[in-house]
Amino acid sequence: MEIIINSVHFTTDKKLVDFVNKKVNKLDTFFDGIINAEVTLKVLKPEAAKNKISEIKISIPSNGYLFAKKQADTFEEATDLAVDALRKQLGKFKEKLKSK
Protein backbone atom coordinates (compact mmCIF):
# COMPACT_ATOMS: atom_id res chain seq x y z
CA MET A 1 0.00 0.00 0.00
CA GLU A 2 1.26 3.43 -0.93
CA ILE A 3 1.13 6.07 1.82
CA ILE A 4 1.24 9.78 0.98
CA ILE A 5 1.84 12.18 3.88
CA ASN A 6 1.03 15.87 3.46
CA SER A 7 1.82 18.39 6.17
CA VAL A 8 0.13 21.78 6.02
CA HIS A 9 2.16 24.83 7.16
CA PHE A 10 4.97 22.82 8.81
CA THR A 11 7.56 20.18 7.97
CA THR A 12 7.27 16.72 9.48
CA ASP A 13 10.26 15.15 11.17
CA LYS A 14 11.38 11.59 10.39
CA LYS A 15 10.02 10.22 13.67
CA LEU A 16 6.49 11.45 12.92
CA VAL A 17 6.61 10.14 9.35
CA ASP A 18 7.76 6.71 10.59
CA PHE A 19 5.01 6.67 13.23
CA VAL A 20 2.28 7.54 10.71
CA ASN A 21 3.57 4.96 8.21
CA LYS A 22 3.63 2.24 10.88
CA LYS A 23 0.10 2.99 12.11
CA VAL A 24 -1.47 3.30 8.66
CA ASN A 25 0.28 0.13 7.42
CA LYS A 26 -1.47 -1.81 10.19
CA LEU A 27 -4.79 -1.18 8.41
CA ASP A 28 -3.64 -3.75 5.83
CA THR A 29 -4.18 -6.49 8.43
CA PHE A 30 -7.89 -5.64 8.56
CA PHE A 31 -8.48 -5.37 4.81
CA ASP A 32 -6.13 -6.53 2.04
CA GLY A 33 -7.62 -4.46 -0.76
CA ILE A 34 -6.43 -1.02 0.35
CA ILE A 35 -4.95 0.71 -2.70
CA ASN A 36 -3.37 3.75 -1.05
CA ALA A 37 -3.65 6.06 1.93
CA GLU A 38 -3.40 9.83 1.98
CA VAL A 39 -2.58 11.37 5.36
CA THR A 40 -2.90 15.12 5.91
CA LEU A 41 -1.47 16.64 9.08
CA LYS A 42 -2.54 20.17 10.01
CA VAL A 43 -1.99 22.57 12.89
CA LEU A 44 -4.95 24.74 13.82
CA LYS A 45 -4.26 27.84 15.88
CA PRO A 46 -0.77 27.10 17.29
CA GLU A 47 -1.59 28.51 20.73
CA ALA A 48 -4.79 26.47 21.26
CA ALA A 49 -5.15 23.10 22.98
CA LYS A 50 -6.04 20.07 20.85
CA ASN A 51 -4.79 21.93 17.79
CA LYS A 52 -3.32 19.00 15.82
CA ILE A 53 -5.48 17.42 13.11
CA SER A 54 -4.85 14.14 11.33
CA GLU A 55 -6.97 13.31 8.28
CA ILE A 56 -6.65 9.89 6.67
CA LYS A 57 -8.28 8.94 3.39
CA ILE A 58 -7.86 5.36 2.21
CA SER A 59 -8.77 4.22 -1.29
CA ILE A 60 -10.50 0.87 -1.54
CA PRO A 61 -11.80 -0.94 -4.61
CA SER A 62 -15.47 -0.65 -5.63
CA ASN A 63 -16.43 1.73 -2.79
CA GLY A 64 -14.11 4.63 -3.59
CA TYR A 65 -12.65 5.65 -0.24
CA LEU A 66 -13.02 5.77 3.53
CA PHE A 67 -12.16 8.91 5.47
CA ALA A 68 -11.45 9.83 9.09
CA LYS A 69 -10.52 13.20 10.60
CA LYS A 70 -9.47 13.47 14.24
CA GLN A 71 -8.18 16.28 16.42
CA ALA A 72 -5.95 15.95 19.51
CA ASP A 73 -3.03 17.48 21.43
CA THR A 74 -0.41 15.59 19.40
CA PHE A 75 -0.23 14.28 15.84
CA GLU A 76 0.46 10.80 17.19
CA GLU A 77 -2.73 10.82 19.27
CA ALA A 78 -4.80 12.25 16.40
CA THR A 79 -3.41 9.64 14.00
CA ASP A 80 -4.17 6.84 16.49
CA LEU A 81 -7.77 8.03 16.78
CA ALA A 82 -8.16 8.32 12.99
CA VAL A 83 -6.70 4.83 12.43
CA ASP A 84 -9.11 3.39 15.03
CA ALA A 85 -12.04 5.07 13.28
CA LEU A 86 -10.92 3.65 9.92
CA ARG A 87 -10.51 0.20 11.47
CA LYS A 88 -14.19 0.30 12.48
CA GLN A 89 -15.20 1.53 9.02
CA LEU A 90 -13.22 -1.29 7.38
CA GLY A 91 -14.96 -3.80 9.64
CA LYS A 92 -18.37 -2.52 8.54
CA PHE A 93 -17.25 -2.51 4.89
CA LYS A 94 -16.12 -6.15 5.14
CA GLU A 95 -19.46 -7.15 6.72
CA LYS A 96 -21.28 -5.51 3.80
CA LEU A 97 -19.12 -7.44 1.32
CA LYS A 98 -19.87 -10.73 3.10
CA SER A 99 -23.61 -10.09 3.14
CA LYS A 100 -23.78 -9.54 -0.64
XYZ file of C-alpha atoms in Angstrom, residues 21-68:
48
model
C 3.572 4.958 8.209
C 3.633 2.241 10.882
C 0.104 2.991 12.109
C -1.468 3.296 8.657
C 0.276 0.133 7.421
C -1.475 -1.810 10.195
C -4.786 -1.177 8.412
C -3.636 -3.746 5.827
C -4.179 -6.486 8.433
C -7.889 -5.635 8.557
C -8.481 -5.373 4.813
C -6.126 -6.535 2.040
C -7.619 -4.460 -0.763
C -6.434 -1.016 0.347
C -4.946 0.715 -2.695
C -3.370 3.746 -1.049
C -3.654 6.061 1.933
C -3.401 9.830 1.981
C -2.581 11.373 5.364
C -2.899 15.124 5.910
C -1.467 16.637 9.078
C -2.539 20.172 10.013
C -1.987 22.572 12.887
C -4.954 24.736 13.817
C -4.258 27.838 15.875
C -0.774 27.101 17.287
C -1.589 28.506 20.729
C -4.785 26.474 21.255
C -5.149 23.102 22.982
C -6.038 20.072 20.848
C -4.789 21.928 17.792
C -3.320 19.002 15.819
C -5.479 17.420 13.107
C -4.854 14.142 11.325
C -6.969 13.309 8.276
C -6.645 9.895 6.671
C -8.281 8.944 3.393
C -7.856 5.357 2.208
C -8.771 4.221 -1.294
C -10.503 0.871 -1.540
C -11.798 -0.938 -4.612
C -15.466 -0.647 -5.633
C -16.432 1.729 -2.794
C -14.109 4.634 -3.586
C -12.645 5.650 -0.238
C -13.023 5.770 3.530
C -12.165 8.915 5.473
C -11.446 9.831 9.091
